[in-house]
Coordinates of C-alpha atoms in Angstrom, one line a residue:
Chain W
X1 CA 5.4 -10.9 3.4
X2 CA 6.9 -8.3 1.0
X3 CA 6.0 -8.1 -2.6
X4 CA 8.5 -9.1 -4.9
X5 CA 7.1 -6.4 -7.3
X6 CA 4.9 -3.5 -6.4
X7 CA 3.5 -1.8 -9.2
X8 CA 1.7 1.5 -7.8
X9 CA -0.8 3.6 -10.3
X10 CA 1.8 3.0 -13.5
X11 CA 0.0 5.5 -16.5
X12 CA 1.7 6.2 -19.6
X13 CA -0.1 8.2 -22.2
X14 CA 0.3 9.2 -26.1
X15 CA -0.7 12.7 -26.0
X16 CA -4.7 12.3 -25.4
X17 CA -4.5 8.8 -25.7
X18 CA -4.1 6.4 -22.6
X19 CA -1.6 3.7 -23.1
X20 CA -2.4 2.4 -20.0
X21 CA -4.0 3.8 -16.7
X22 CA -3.6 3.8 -13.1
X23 CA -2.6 0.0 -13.1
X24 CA -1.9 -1.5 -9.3
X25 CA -1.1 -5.1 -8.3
X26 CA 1.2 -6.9 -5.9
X27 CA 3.2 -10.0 -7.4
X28 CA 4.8 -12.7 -4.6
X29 CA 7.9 -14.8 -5.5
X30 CA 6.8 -17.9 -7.1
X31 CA 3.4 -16.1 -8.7
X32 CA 2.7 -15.9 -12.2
X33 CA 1.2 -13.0 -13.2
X34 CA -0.8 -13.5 -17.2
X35 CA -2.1 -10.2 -18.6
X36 CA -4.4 -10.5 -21.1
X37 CA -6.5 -8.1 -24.0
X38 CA -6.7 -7.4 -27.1
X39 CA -4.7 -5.3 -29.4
X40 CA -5.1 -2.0 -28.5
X41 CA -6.0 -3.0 -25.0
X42 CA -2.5 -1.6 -23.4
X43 CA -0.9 -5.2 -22.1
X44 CA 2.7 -4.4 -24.1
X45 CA 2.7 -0.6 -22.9
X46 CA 2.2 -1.6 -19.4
X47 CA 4.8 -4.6 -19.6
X48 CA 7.6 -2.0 -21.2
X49 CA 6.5 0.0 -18.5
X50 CA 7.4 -2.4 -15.6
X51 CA 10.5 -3.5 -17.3
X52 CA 12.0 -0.3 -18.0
X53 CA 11.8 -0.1 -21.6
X54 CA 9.4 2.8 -21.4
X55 CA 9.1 6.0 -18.9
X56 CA 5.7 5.9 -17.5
X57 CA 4.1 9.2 -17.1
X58 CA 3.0 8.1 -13.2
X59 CA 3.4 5.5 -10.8
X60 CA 5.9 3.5 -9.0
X61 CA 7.5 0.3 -9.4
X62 CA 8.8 -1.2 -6.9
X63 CA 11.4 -4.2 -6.8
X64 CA 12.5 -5.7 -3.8
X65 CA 16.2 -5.8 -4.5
X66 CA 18.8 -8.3 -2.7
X67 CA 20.9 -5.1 -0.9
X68 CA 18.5 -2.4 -0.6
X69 CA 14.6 -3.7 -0.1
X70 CA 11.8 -1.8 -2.2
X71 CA 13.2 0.5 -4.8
X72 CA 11.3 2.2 -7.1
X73 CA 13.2 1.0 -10.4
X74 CA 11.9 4.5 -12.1
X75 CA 13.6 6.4 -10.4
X76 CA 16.2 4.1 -10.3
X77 CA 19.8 5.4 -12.0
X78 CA 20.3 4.1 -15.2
X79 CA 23.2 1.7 -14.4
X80 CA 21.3 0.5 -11.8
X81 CA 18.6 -1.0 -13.7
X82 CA 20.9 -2.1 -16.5
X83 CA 22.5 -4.4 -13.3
X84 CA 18.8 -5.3 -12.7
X85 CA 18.6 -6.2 -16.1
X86 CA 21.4 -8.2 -15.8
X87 CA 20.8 -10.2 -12.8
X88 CA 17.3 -10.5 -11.0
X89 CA 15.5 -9.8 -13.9
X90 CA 14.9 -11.2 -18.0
X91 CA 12.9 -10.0 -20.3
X92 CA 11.9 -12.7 -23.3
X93 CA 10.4 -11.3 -26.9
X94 CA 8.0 -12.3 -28.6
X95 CA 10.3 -12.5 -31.8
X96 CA 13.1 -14.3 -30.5
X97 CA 15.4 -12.3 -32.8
X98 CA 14.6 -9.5 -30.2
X99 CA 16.6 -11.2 -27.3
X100 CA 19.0 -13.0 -29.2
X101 CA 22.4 -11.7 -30.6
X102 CA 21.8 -13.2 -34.3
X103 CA 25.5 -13.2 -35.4
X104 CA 27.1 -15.0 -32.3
X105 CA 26.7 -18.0 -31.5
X106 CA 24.3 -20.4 -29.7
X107 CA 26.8 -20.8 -26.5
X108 CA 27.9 -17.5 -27.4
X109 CA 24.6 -16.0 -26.7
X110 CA 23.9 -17.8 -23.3
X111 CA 27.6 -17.8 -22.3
X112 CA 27.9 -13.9 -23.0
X113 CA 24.9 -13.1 -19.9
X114 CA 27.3 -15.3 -17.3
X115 CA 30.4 -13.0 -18.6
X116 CA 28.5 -9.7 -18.0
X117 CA 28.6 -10.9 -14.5
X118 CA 31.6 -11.8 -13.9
X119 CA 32.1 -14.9 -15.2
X120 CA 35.5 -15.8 -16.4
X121 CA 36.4 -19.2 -16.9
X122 CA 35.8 -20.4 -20.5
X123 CA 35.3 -23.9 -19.6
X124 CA 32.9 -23.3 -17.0
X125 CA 31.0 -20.7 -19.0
X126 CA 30.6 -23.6 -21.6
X127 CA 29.7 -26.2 -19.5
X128 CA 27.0 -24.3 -18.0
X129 CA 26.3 -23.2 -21.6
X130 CA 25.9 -26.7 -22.7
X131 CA 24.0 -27.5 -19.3
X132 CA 21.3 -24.9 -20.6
X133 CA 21.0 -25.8 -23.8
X134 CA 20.4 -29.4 -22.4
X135 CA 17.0 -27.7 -20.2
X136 CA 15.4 -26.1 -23.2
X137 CA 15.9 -29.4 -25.2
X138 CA 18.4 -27.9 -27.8
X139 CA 21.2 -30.4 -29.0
X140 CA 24.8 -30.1 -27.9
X141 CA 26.1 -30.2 -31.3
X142 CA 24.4 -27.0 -32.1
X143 CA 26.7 -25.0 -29.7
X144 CA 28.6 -23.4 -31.9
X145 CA 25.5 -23.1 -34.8
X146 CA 24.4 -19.2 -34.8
X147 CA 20.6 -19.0 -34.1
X148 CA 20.3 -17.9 -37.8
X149 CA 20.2 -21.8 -38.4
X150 CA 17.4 -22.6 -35.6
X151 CA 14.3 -23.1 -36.5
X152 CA 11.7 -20.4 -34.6
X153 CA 11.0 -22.5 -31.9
X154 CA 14.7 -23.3 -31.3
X155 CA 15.2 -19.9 -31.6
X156 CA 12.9 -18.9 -29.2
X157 CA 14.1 -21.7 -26.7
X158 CA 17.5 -20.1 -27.3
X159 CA 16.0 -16.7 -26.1
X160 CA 14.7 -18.1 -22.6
X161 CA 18.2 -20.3 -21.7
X162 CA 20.1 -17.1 -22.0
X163 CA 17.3 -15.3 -20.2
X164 CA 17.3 -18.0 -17.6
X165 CA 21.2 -18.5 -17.3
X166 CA 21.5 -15.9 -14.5
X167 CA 18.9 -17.1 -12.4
X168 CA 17.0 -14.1 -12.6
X169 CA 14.0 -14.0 -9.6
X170 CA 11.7 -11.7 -12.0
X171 CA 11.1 -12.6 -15.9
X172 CA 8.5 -10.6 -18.3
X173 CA 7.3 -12.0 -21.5
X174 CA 5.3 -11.0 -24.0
X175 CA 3.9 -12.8 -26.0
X176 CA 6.5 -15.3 -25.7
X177 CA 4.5 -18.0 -28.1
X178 CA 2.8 -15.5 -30.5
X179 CA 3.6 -16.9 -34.2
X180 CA 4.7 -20.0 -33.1
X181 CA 3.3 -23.3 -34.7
X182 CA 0.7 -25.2 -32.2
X183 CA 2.7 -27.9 -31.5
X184 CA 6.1 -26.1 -31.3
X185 CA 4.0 -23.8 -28.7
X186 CA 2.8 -26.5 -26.7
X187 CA 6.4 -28.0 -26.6
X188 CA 7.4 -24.4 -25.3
X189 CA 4.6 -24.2 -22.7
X190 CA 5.6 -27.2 -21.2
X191 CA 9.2 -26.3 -20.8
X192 CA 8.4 -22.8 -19.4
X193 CA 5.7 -24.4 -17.1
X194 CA 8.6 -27.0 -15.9
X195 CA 11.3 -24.1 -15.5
X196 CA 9.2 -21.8 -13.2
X197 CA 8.5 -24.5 -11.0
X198 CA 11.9 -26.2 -10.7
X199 CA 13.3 -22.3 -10.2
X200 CA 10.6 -20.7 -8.5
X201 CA 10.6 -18.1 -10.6
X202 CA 8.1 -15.1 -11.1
X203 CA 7.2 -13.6 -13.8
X204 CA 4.4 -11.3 -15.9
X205 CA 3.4 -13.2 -18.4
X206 CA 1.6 -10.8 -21.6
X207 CA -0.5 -12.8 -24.3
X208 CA -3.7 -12.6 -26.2
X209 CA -4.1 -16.8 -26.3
X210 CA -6.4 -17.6 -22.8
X211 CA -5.0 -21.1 -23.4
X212 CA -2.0 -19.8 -22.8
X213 CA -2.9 -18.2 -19.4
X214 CA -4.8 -21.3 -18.1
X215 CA -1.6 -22.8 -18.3
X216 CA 1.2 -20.8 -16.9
X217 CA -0.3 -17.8 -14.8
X218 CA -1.8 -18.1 -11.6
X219 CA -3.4 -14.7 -11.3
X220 CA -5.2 -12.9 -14.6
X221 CA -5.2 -9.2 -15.2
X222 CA -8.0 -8.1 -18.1
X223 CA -6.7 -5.2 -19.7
X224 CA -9.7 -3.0 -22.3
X225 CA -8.4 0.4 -23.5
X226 CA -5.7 1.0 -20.9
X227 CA -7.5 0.0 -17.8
X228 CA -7.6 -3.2 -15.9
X229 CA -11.2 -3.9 -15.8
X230 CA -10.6 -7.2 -14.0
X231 CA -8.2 -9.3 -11.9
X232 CA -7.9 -12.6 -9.9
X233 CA -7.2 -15.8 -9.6
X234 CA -6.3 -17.9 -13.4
X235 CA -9.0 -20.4 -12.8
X236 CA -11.5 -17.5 -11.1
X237 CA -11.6 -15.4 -14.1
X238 CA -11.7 -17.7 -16.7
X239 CA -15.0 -19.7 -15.0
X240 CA -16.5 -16.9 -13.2
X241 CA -15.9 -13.8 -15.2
X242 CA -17.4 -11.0 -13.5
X243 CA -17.0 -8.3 -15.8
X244 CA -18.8 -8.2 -19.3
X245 CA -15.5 -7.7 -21.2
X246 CA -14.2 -10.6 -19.6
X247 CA -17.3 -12.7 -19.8
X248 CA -17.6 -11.8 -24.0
X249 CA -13.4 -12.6 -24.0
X250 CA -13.9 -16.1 -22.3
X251 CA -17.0 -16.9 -24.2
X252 CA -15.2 -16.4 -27.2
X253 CA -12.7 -18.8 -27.4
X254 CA -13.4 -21.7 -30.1
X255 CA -13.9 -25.3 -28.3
X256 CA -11.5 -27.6 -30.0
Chain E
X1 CA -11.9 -27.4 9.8
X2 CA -14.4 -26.2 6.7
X3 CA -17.4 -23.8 8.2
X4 CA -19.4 -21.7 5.7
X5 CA -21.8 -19.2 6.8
X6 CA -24.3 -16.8 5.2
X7 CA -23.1 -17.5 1.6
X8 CA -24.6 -15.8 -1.3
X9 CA -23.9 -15.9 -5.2
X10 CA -25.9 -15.0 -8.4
X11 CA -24.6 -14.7 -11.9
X12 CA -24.8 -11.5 -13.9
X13 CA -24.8 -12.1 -17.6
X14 CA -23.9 -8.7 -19.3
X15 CA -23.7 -10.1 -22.7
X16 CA -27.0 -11.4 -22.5
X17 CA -29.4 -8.6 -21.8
X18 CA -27.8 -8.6 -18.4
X19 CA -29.6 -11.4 -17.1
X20 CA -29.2 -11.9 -13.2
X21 CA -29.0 -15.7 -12.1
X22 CA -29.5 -15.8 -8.1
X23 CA -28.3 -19.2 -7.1
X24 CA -27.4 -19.3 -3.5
X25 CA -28.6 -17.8 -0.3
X26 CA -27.4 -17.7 2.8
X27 CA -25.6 -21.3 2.6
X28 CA -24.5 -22.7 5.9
X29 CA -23.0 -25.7 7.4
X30 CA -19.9 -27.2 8.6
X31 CA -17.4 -30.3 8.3
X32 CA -15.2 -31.7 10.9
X33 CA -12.2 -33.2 10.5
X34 CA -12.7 -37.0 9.8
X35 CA -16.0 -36.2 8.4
X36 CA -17.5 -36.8 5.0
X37 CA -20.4 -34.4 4.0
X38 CA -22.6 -34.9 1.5
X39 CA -23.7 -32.7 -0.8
X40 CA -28.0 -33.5 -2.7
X41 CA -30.4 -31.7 -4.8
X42 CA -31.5 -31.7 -8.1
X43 CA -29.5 -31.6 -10.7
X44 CA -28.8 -27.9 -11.2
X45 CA -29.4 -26.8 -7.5
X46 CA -26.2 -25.7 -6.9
X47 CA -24.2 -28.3 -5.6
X48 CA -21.0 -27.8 -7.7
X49 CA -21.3 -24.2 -7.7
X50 CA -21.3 -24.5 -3.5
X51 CA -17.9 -26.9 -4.6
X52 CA -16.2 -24.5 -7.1
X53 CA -16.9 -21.6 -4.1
X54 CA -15.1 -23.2 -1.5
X55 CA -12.4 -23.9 -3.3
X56 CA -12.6 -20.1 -5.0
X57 CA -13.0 -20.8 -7.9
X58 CA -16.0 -18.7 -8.3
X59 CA -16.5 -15.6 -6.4
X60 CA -18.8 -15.4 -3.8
X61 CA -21.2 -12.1 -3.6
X62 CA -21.2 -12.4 0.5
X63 CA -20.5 -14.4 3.5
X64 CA -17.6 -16.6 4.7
X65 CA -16.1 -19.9 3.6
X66 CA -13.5 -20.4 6.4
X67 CA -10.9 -23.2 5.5
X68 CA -7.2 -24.1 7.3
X69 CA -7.4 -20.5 8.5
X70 CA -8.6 -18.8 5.2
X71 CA -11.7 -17.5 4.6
X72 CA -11.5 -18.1 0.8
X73 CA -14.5 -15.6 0.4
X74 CA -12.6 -13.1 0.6
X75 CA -8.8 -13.6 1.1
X76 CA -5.9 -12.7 -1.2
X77 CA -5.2 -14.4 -4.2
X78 CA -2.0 -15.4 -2.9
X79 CA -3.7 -16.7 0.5
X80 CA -5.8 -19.3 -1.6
X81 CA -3.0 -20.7 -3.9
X82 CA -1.1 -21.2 -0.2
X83 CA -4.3 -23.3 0.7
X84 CA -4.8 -25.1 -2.7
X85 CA -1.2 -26.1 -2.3
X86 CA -1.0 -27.6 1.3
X87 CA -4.5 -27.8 2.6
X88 CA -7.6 -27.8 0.6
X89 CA -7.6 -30.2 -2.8
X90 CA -10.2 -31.0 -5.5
X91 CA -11.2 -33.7 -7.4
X92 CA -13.1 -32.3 -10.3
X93 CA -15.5 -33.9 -12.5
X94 CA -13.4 -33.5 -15.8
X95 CA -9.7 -33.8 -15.8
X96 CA -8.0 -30.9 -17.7
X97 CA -5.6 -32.5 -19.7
X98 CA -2.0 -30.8 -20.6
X99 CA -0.8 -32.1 -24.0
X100 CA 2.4 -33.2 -23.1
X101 CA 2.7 -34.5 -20.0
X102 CA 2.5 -38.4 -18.8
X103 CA 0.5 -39.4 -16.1
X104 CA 2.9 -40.0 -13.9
X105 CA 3.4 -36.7 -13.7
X106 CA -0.1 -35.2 -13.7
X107 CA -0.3 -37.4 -10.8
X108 CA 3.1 -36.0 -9.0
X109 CA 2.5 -32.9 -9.9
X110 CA 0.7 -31.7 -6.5
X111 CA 3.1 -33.3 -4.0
X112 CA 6.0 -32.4 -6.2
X113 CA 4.4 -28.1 -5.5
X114 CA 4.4 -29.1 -2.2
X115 CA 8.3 -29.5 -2.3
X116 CA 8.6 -33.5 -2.2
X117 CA 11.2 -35.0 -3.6
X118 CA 10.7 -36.1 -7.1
X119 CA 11.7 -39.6 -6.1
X120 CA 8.9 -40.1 -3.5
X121 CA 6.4 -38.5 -5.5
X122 CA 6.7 -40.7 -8.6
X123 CA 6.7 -43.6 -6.0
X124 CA 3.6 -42.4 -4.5
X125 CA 2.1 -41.8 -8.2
X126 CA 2.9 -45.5 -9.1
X127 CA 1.5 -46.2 -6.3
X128 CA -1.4 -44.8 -6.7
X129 CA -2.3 -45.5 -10.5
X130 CA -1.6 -49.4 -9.5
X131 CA -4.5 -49.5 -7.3
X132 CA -6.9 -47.7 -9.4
X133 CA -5.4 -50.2 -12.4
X134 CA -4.4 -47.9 -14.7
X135 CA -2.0 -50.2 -16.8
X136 CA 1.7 -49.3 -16.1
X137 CA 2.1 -49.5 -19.8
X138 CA 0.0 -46.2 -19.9
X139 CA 2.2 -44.5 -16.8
X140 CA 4.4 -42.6 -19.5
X141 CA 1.1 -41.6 -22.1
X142 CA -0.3 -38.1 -21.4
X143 CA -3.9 -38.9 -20.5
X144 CA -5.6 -37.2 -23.4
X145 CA -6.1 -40.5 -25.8
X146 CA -7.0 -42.0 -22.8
X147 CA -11.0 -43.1 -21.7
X148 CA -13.3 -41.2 -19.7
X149 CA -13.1 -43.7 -17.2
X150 CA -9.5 -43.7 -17.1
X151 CA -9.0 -39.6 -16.8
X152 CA -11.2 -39.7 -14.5
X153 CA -9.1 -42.3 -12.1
X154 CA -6.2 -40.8 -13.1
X155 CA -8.2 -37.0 -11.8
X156 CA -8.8 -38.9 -8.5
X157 CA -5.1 -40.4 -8.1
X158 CA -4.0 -36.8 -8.6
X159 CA -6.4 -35.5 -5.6
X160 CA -5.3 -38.2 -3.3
X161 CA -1.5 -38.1 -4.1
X162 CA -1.2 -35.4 -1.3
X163 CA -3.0 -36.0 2.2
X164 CA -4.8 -32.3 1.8
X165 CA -6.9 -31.9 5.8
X166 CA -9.9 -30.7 3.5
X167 CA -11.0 -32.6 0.0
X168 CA -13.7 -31.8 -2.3
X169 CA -15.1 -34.3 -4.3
X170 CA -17.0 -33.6 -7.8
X171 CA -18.8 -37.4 -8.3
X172 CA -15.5 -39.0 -8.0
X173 CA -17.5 -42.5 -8.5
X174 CA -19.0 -41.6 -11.9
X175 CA -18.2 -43.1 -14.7
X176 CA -16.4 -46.1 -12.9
X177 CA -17.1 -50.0 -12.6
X178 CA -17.6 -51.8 -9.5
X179 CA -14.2 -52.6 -8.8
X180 CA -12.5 -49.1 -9.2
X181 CA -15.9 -47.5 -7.3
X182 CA -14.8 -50.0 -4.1
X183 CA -11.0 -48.7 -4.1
X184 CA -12.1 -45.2 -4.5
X185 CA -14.7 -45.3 -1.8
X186 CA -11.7 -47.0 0.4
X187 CA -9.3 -44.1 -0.9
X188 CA -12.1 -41.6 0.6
X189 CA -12.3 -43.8 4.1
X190 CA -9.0 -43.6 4.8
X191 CA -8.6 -40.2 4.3
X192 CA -11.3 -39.8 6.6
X193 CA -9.4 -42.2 9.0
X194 CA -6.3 -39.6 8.8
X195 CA -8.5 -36.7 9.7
X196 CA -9.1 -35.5 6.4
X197 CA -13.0 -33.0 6.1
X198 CA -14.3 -34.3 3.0
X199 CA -17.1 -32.7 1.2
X200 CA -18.4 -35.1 -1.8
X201 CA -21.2 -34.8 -4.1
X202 CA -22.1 -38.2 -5.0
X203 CA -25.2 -39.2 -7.8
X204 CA -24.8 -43.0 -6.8
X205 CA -26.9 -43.2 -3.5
X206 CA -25.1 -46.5 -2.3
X207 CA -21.6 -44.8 -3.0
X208 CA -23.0 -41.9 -0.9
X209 CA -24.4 -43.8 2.0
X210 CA -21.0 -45.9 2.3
X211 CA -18.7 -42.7 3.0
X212 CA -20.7 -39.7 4.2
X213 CA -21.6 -38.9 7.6
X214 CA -24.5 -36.1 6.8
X215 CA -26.1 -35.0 3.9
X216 CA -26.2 -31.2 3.4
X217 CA -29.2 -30.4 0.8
X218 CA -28.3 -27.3 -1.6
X219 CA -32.3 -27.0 -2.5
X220 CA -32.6 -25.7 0.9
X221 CA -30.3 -22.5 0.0
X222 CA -31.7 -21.7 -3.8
X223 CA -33.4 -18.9 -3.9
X224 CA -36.9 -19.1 -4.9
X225 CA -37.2 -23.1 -4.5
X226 CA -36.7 -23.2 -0.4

């Protein structure tokens, strides 16, 4: 079966300092991939790395696009992975203010990612609009509210229908429930959990909360000072850590 | 259908002076389909480690633990999740319980993965939860208020929603009464009837006797004690 992603020895470096090193894993459609450390540890440099919002220094990345099988998105042309962008792949922030076009509106901002594919009719573009907003539990009536008026949650909601809208096959996240309330982020968890499922989506899921990771990710990838000192299966990791980082990590989480 | 051969595990704590816990050697035996297996020792021995193995859950240091055409010792991530989805299931001893969601959908949940309509898997979740009288009044709660008791039968009418060919069973009869300890141990023979391997680790001896076929003893396998 081939890889939906193949990421092949991806470094990046600051000068002397490794941002992240020699990193290698295979991800299947319908896998969720958690990455998890702690600041410092590399996780956001790598995921800018896959996703295209940094030049690694090495490595490859390969996507298995719809036309042309395993491309290497690096070396890809620039309008190329824009269209990538566009299409098979989303990319949610941790601030939804990130991913989100502040000064246009709720429908606006989901409606605007089925335009920049060719979408052209206005009623279907706000049906579907409305459709989304529906999924991630915002209401109707808000459709033409700018996400200056959401609350952070909503906002952040907000970020993932218009990430979703295209039916994208690949979507990274980072940190996608840092600085959210606990019960907001449970709310989101569930949704996200629901959504990959009913889409069979992939994605690459970076966060610091383990909790987090037991939840969404199938496969785990410890990441210490630019290296991946660990990797397997969620459930594995988290109850048979192998490696002392991993073991200190897992040992110190707080029991509720 | 579930054969395990010259397994070994011991746990290396590197946070604690680097302590080395050996706790299995050379395990070996093997279930056939429409059998139950039984899994003794002393509390301790290793019985739900040997449980969490073959169902990966923790890494084994060598050997083979070949189930549905996987050998789960050493296959690929991927490979296992395939397994865990369509042929190999686990009734734990603790549900895990996800905040939001209500039980009928814990319960769904695995033959929904297995791409079942979500109108026959809520219908076999009722199902289900009415035979192991969890109150229909409850069907829409998340389980997490709920008793131990209760979890726990909602645990085993999540593990039996799906007819997995291979089922471990972590004391699926403890903490239950004598009514819900008959329907499980029917749950576990029909299974059997359909074919099912069934590995079970059960404290209650009559519970035991009723269902399995052998008993496999995991004192034999700890080092240092065989």
């Amino acid at each position: 079966m081939t890889p939906l992603l193949q990421v092949d020895a991806v470094s990046k470096f600051y000068g002397a300092r490794i941002g992240c090193a020699e990193v290698s894993f295979d991800l299947y459609p319908g896998e969720v991939m958690g990455i998890v450390g702690e600041s410092g540890s590399g996780k956001s440099t790598l995921l800018n790395c896959l996703a295209g919002h940094l030049q690694p220094d090495a490595g490859a990345v390969r996507f298995d696009t719809r036309a042309g099988g395993l491309r290497d998105t690096i070396t890809m042309s620039e309008p190329e992975r824009r269209m990538l962008g566009r299409t098979d792949w989303a990319f949610v922030h941790q601030h939804a203010r990130d991913g989100l076009r502040m000064n246009v509106s709720a429908g606006g901002n989901v409606g605007e990612r089925l335009m920049a594919v060719g979408a052209r009719h206005y009623g279907e573009i706000r049906n579907t609009a409305t459709d989304w907003l529906g999924r991630v539990e915002i209401a109707a009536d808000r459709i033409d509210d700018r996400p200056s008026a959401f609350s952070g949650g909503m906002q952040q909601r907000l970020q993932i229908a218009r990430n979703l809208v295209t039916g994208p096959r690949l979507v990274f996240m980072d940190e996608p429930t840092g600085g959210l309330d606990v019960s907001v982020q449970a709310r989101l968890l569930d949704l996200m959990r629901g959504l990959v499922r009913e889409m069979g989506l992939s994605a690459i899921i970076v966060t610091h909360d383990l909790a987090v990771v037991r939840l969404l990710a199938d496969r785990l990838m410890v990441m210490k000072d630019g290296h991946v000192v660990e990797t397997g299966l969620t459930d594995q990791v988290l109850d048979d850590p192998q490696h002392g980082y991993t073991q200190l990590l897992v040992s110190s989480v707080l029991q509720v | 259908m579930i054969q395990v051969e010259k397994l070994c595990k011991s746990f290396t704590l590197h946070n604690q002076g680097g302590a080395v816990i050996p706790v299995m050697q050379d395990a070996e035996f093997a279930v056939a389909p429409g059998e139950c297996v039984g899994l003794i020792g002393a509390s301790g021995a290793g019985k739900s480690t040997l449980m969490r193995m073959l169902y990966g859950n923790y890494l084994a240091a060598s050997g083979h633990i070949r189930i549905g055409g996987v050998d789960v010792a050493r296959a690929e991530p991927r490979e296992i999740l395939a397994l865990r989805r369509d042929r190999l299931g686990y009734v734990s001893q603790f549900l895990r319980v996800v905040p939001r969601v209500s039980t009928l959908d814990v319960v769904a949940e695995p033959l929904l993965r297995t791409g079942c309509g979500a109108d026959s898997a809520r219908a076999r979740a009722q199902e289900l939860l009415e035979r192991l009288n969890i109150p229909r009044h409850l069907w829409t709660l998340s389980p997490t208020t709920f008793s131990g008791g209760e979890q726990q039968r909602v645990n085993i009418a999540r593990g039996f929603a799906y007819a997995y060919p291979a089922l471990l069973l972590d004391e699926p009869t403890a903490s239950l009464d004598a009514g819900n300890r008959e329907v499980v141990l029917a749950l576990i023979e029909e299974a059997k009837a359909r074919g099912a391997a069934i590995v079970g680790i059960f404290h209650d001896e009559a519970a035991r006797h009723r269902v399995c076929d052998r008993e496999v003893d995991v004192t034999r396998f700890t080092p240092g004690l065989a």
